[in-house]
Short mmCIF file of C-alpha atoms in Angstrom, two decimals:
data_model
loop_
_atom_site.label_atom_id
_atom_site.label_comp_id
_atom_site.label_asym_id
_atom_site.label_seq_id
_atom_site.Cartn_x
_atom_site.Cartn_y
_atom_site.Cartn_z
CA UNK A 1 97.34 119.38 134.93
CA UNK A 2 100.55 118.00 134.20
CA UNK A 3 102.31 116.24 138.20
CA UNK A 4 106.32 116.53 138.30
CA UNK A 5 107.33 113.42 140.41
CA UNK A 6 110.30 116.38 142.09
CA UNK A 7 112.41 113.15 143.67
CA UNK A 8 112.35 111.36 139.77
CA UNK A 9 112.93 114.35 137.80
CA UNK A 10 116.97 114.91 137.04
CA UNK A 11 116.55 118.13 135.88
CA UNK A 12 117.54 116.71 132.33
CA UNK A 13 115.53 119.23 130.46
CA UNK A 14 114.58 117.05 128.06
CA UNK A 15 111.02 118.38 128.71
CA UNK A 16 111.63 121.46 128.82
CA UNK A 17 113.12 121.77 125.23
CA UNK A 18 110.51 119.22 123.84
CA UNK A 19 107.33 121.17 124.95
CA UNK A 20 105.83 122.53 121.73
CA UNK A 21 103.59 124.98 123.90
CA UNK A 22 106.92 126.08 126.10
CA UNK A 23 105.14 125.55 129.35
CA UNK A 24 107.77 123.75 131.49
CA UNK A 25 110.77 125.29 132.80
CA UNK A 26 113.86 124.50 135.06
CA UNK A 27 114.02 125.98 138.29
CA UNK A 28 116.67 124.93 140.78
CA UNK A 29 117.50 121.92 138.85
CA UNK A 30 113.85 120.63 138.74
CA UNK A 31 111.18 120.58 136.41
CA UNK A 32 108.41 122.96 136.73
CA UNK A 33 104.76 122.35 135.31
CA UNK A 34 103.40 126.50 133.71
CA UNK A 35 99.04 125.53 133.78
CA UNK A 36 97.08 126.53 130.43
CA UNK A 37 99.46 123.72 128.25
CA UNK A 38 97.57 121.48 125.95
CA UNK A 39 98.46 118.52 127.79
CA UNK A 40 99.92 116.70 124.34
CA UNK A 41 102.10 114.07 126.70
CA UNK A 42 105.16 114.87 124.84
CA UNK A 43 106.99 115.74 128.32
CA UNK A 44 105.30 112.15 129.44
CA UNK A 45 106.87 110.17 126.68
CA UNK A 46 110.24 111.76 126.14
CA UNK A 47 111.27 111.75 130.39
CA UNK A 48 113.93 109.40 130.66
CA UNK A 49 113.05 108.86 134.60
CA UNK A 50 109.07 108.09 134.33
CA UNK A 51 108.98 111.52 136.62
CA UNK A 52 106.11 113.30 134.64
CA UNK A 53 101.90 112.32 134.71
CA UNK A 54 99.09 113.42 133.56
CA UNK A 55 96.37 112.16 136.52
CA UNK A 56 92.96 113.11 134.21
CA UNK A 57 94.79 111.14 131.70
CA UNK A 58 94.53 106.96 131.43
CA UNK A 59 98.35 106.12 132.51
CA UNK A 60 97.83 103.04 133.03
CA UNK A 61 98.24 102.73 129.07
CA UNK A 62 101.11 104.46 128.67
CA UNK A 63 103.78 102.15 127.56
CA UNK A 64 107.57 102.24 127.69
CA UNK A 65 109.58 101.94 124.19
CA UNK A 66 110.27 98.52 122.67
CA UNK A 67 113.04 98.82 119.89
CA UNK A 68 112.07 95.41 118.37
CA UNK A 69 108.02 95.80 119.03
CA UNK A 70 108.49 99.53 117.20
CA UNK A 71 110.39 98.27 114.33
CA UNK A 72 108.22 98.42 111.02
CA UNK A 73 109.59 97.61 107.76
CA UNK A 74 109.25 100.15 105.37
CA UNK A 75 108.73 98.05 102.27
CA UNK A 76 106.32 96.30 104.10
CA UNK A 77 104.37 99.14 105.38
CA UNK A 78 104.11 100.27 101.74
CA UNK A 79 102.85 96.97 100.40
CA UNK A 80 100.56 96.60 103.16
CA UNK A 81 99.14 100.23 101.74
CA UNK A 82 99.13 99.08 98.48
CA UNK A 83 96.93 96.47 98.94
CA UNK A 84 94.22 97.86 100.95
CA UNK A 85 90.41 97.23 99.43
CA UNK A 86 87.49 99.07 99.87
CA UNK A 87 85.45 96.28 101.05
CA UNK A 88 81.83 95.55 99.70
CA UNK A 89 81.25 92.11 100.09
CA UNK A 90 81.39 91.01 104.03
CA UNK A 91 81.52 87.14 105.64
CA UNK A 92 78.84 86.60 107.95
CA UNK A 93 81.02 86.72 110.55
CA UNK A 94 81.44 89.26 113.28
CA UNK A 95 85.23 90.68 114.21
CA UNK A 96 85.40 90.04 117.79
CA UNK A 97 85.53 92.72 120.10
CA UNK A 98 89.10 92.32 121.38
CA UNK A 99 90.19 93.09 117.56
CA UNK A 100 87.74 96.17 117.69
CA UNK A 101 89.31 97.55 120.67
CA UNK A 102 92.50 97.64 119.04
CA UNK A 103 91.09 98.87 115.76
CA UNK A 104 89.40 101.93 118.46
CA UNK A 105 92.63 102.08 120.11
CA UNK A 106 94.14 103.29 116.73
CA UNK A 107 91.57 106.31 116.43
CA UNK A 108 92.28 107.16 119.56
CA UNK A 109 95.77 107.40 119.63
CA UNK A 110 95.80 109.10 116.53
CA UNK A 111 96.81 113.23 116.82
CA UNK A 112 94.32 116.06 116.76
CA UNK A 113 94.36 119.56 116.70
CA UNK A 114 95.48 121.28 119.56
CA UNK A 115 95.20 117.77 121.67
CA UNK A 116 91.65 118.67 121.89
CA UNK A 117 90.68 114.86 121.57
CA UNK A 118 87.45 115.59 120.75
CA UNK A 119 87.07 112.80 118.32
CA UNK A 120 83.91 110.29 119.37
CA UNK A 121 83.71 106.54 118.48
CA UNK A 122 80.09 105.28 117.99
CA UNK A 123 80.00 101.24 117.12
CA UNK A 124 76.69 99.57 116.20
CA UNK A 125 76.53 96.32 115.85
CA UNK A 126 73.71 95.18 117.92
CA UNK A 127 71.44 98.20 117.58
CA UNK A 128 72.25 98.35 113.82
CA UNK A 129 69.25 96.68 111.94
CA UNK A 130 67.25 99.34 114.04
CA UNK A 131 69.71 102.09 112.70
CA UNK A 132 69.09 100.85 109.06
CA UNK A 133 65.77 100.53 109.66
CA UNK A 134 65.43 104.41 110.83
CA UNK A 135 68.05 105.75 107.96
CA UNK A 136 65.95 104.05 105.20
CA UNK A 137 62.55 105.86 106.52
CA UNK A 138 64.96 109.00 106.75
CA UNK A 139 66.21 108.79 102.93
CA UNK A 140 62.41 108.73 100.52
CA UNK A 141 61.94 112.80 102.22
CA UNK A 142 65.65 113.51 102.10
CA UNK A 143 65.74 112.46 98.69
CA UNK A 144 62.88 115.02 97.56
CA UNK A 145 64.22 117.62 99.77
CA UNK A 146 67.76 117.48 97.67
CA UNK A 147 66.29 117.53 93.79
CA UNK A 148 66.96 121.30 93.97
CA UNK A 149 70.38 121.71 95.53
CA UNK A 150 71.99 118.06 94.75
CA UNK A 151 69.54 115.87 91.76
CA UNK A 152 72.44 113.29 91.42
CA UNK A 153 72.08 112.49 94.90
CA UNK A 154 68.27 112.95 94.86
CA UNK A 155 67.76 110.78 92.06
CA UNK A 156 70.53 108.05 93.23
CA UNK A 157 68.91 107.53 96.41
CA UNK A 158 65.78 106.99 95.26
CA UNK A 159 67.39 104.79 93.33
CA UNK A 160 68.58 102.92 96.39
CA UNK A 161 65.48 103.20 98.23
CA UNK A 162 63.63 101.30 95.84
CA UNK A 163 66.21 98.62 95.31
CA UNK A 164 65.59 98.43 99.07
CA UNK A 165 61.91 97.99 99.05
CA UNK A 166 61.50 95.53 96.23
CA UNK A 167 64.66 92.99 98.01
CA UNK A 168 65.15 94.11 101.76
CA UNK A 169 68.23 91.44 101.60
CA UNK A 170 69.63 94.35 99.20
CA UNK A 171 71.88 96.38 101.12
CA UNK A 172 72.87 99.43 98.96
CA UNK A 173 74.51 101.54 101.53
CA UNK A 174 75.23 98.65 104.45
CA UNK A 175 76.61 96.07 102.06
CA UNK A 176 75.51 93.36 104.97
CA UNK A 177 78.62 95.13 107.36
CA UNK A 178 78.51 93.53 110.56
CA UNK A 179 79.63 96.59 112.02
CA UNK A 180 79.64 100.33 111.39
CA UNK A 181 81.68 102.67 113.13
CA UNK A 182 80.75 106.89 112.72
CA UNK A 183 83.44 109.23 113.92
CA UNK A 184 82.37 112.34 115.12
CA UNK A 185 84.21 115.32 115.66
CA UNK A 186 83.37 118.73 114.61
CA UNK A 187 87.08 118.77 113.27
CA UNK A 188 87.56 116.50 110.00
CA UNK A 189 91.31 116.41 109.61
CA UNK A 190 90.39 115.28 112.92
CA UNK A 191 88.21 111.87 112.19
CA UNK A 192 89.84 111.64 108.70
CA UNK A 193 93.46 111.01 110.42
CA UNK A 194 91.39 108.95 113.29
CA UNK A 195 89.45 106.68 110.87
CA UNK A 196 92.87 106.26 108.40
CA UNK A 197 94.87 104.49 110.89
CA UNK A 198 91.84 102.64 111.88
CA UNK A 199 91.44 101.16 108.82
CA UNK A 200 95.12 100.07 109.02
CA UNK A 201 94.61 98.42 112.34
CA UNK A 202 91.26 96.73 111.08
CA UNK A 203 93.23 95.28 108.00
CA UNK A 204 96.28 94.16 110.35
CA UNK A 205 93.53 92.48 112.37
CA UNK A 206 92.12 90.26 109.06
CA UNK A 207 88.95 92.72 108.77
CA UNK A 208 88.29 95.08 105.75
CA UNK A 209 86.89 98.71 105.52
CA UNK A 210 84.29 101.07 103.46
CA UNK A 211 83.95 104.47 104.34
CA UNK A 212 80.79 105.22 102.76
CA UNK A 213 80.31 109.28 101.90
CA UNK A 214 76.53 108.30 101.25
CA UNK A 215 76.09 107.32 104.42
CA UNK A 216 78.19 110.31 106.52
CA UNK A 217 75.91 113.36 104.13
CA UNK A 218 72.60 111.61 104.93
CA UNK A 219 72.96 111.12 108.91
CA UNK A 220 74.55 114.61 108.80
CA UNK A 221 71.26 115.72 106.77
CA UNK A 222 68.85 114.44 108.94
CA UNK A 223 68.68 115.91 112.36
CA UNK A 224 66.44 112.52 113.53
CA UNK A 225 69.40 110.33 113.36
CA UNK A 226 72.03 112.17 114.35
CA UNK A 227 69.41 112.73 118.17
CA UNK A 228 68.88 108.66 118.17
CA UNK A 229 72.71 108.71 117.82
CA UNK A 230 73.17 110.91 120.54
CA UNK A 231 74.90 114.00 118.77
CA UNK A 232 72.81 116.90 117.61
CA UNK A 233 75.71 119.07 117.39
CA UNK A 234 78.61 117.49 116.56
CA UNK A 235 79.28 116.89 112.81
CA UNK A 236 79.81 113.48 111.66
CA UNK A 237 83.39 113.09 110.08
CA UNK A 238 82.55 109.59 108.56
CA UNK A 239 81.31 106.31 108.61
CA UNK A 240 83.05 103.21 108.23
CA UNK A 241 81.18 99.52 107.64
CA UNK A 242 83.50 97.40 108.93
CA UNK A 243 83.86 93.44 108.93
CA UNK A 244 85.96 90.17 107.34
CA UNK A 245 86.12 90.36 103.58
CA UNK A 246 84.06 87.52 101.33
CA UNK A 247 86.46 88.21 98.88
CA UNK A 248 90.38 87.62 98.43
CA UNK A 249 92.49 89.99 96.43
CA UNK A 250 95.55 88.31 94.70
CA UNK A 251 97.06 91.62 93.50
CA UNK A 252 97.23 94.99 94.21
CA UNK A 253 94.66 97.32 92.03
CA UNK A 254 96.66 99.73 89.19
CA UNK A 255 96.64 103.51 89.45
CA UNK A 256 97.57 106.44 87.58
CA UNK A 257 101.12 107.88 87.54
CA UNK A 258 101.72 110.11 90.83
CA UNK A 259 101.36 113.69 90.15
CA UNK A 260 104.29 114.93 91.79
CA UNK A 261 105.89 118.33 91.44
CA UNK A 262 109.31 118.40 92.84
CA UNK A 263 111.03 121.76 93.51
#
């Protein structure tokens, strides 16, 4: 539930008129909290007398508004786009798991429907060789099981498979990521918004990103990883290898013109 602080609150209405599910009202110059909102925080952020909680919530993060911390240039922000890399060839090195907290810190942050904030972060990093190890025995049956309804895929991971067996240093689908994090939510507007500002805060942090579509459909095709993973029913949104890139980029890449309809 959402706790009115009655001796902070000014009876400002700022609240009130900000509450996208209009579940706070004014009564006798005070606040009042209606139950059944969707606990977004807006009310939270936008009191200007730190009068309104949410206990189930982490407060203890919430942070008060820094005009020169908030400032982002916006030719900056739009260069920094620009020369994002899908990342294939990773250092040896681990990113250090004060960056990855803030890299996790952007998923979760990021909006989802209804506030539900059902998005989960899985990171493996030190049980990953025995997830690889598990997803390659998954992928030979998989592969036969798809030559009816998908024979690109069939064929291209058999492909991959065999590259596998004849160099296990060959890492079609891993790329030798240190890390790999899944995002699972059985919304994917959900994990795609989640893992796109991740992948912003990974790059901020020095670190580089894949998210690998071969991995996501064959965990979400084999019931056997997504149990050792620890969700049988919730859908896999994607999968991002994550890690420092072996390789420098001097330029952004080209692209075709925008299609852009104005009207």
């Amino acid at each position: 539930m959402v706790v009115i602080d009655a001796e902070k609150c000014i009876g400002c209405g700022m609240c009130v008129k900000d509450c996208p599910a209009d579940k706070l009202k004014l009564e006798n110059g005070k606040a009042v909290y209606t139950p059944e909102c969707i606990q977004c925080g807006h009310c939270v952020a936008v009191c200007p007398r730190a009068a309104v909680s949410i206990p189930e919530y982490d407060m203890e993060a919430v942070e008060e508004f820094d005009r020169e911390s908030f400032s982002l240039n916006p030719e900056h922000f739009l260069h920094f786009v620009k020369f994002r890399r899908s990342i294939r060839n990773y250092r040896e090195k681990p990113v250090e798991k004060e960056k990855l907290e803030r890299i996790l810190e952007a998923g979760r942050y990021t909006p989802t429907a209804k506030n539900r904030q059902g998005t989960r972060f899985i990171v493996l990093e030190k049980e990953l060789e025995t997830f690889k190890n598990l997803l390659w025995d998954e992928v030979p049956e998989l592969a036969d099981r798809m030559k009816e309804t998908a024979p690109p895929y069939a064929m291209l991971f058999k492909f991959m498979y065999r590259r596998r067996r004849k160099d296990p240093k060959d890492d079609p689908l891993f790329f030798n990521a240190p890390s790999v994090i899944l995002v699972a939510t059985d919304n994917p507007l959900d994990g795609g918004l989640a893992a796109a500002n991740m992948e912003n805060m990974a790059v901020a942090e020095g670190a580089g990103v894949l998210y690998s579509g071969y991995l996501q459909r064959i965990i979400e095709a084999c019931p056997a990883l997504k149990e050792w993973l620890g969700i049988p029913e919730t859908s896999v949104a994607c999968c991002m290898l994550l890690g420092y890139p072996a390789v420098t980029y001097r330029r952004t890449a080209p692209r075709k013109k925008a299609d852009i309809e104005w009207r």
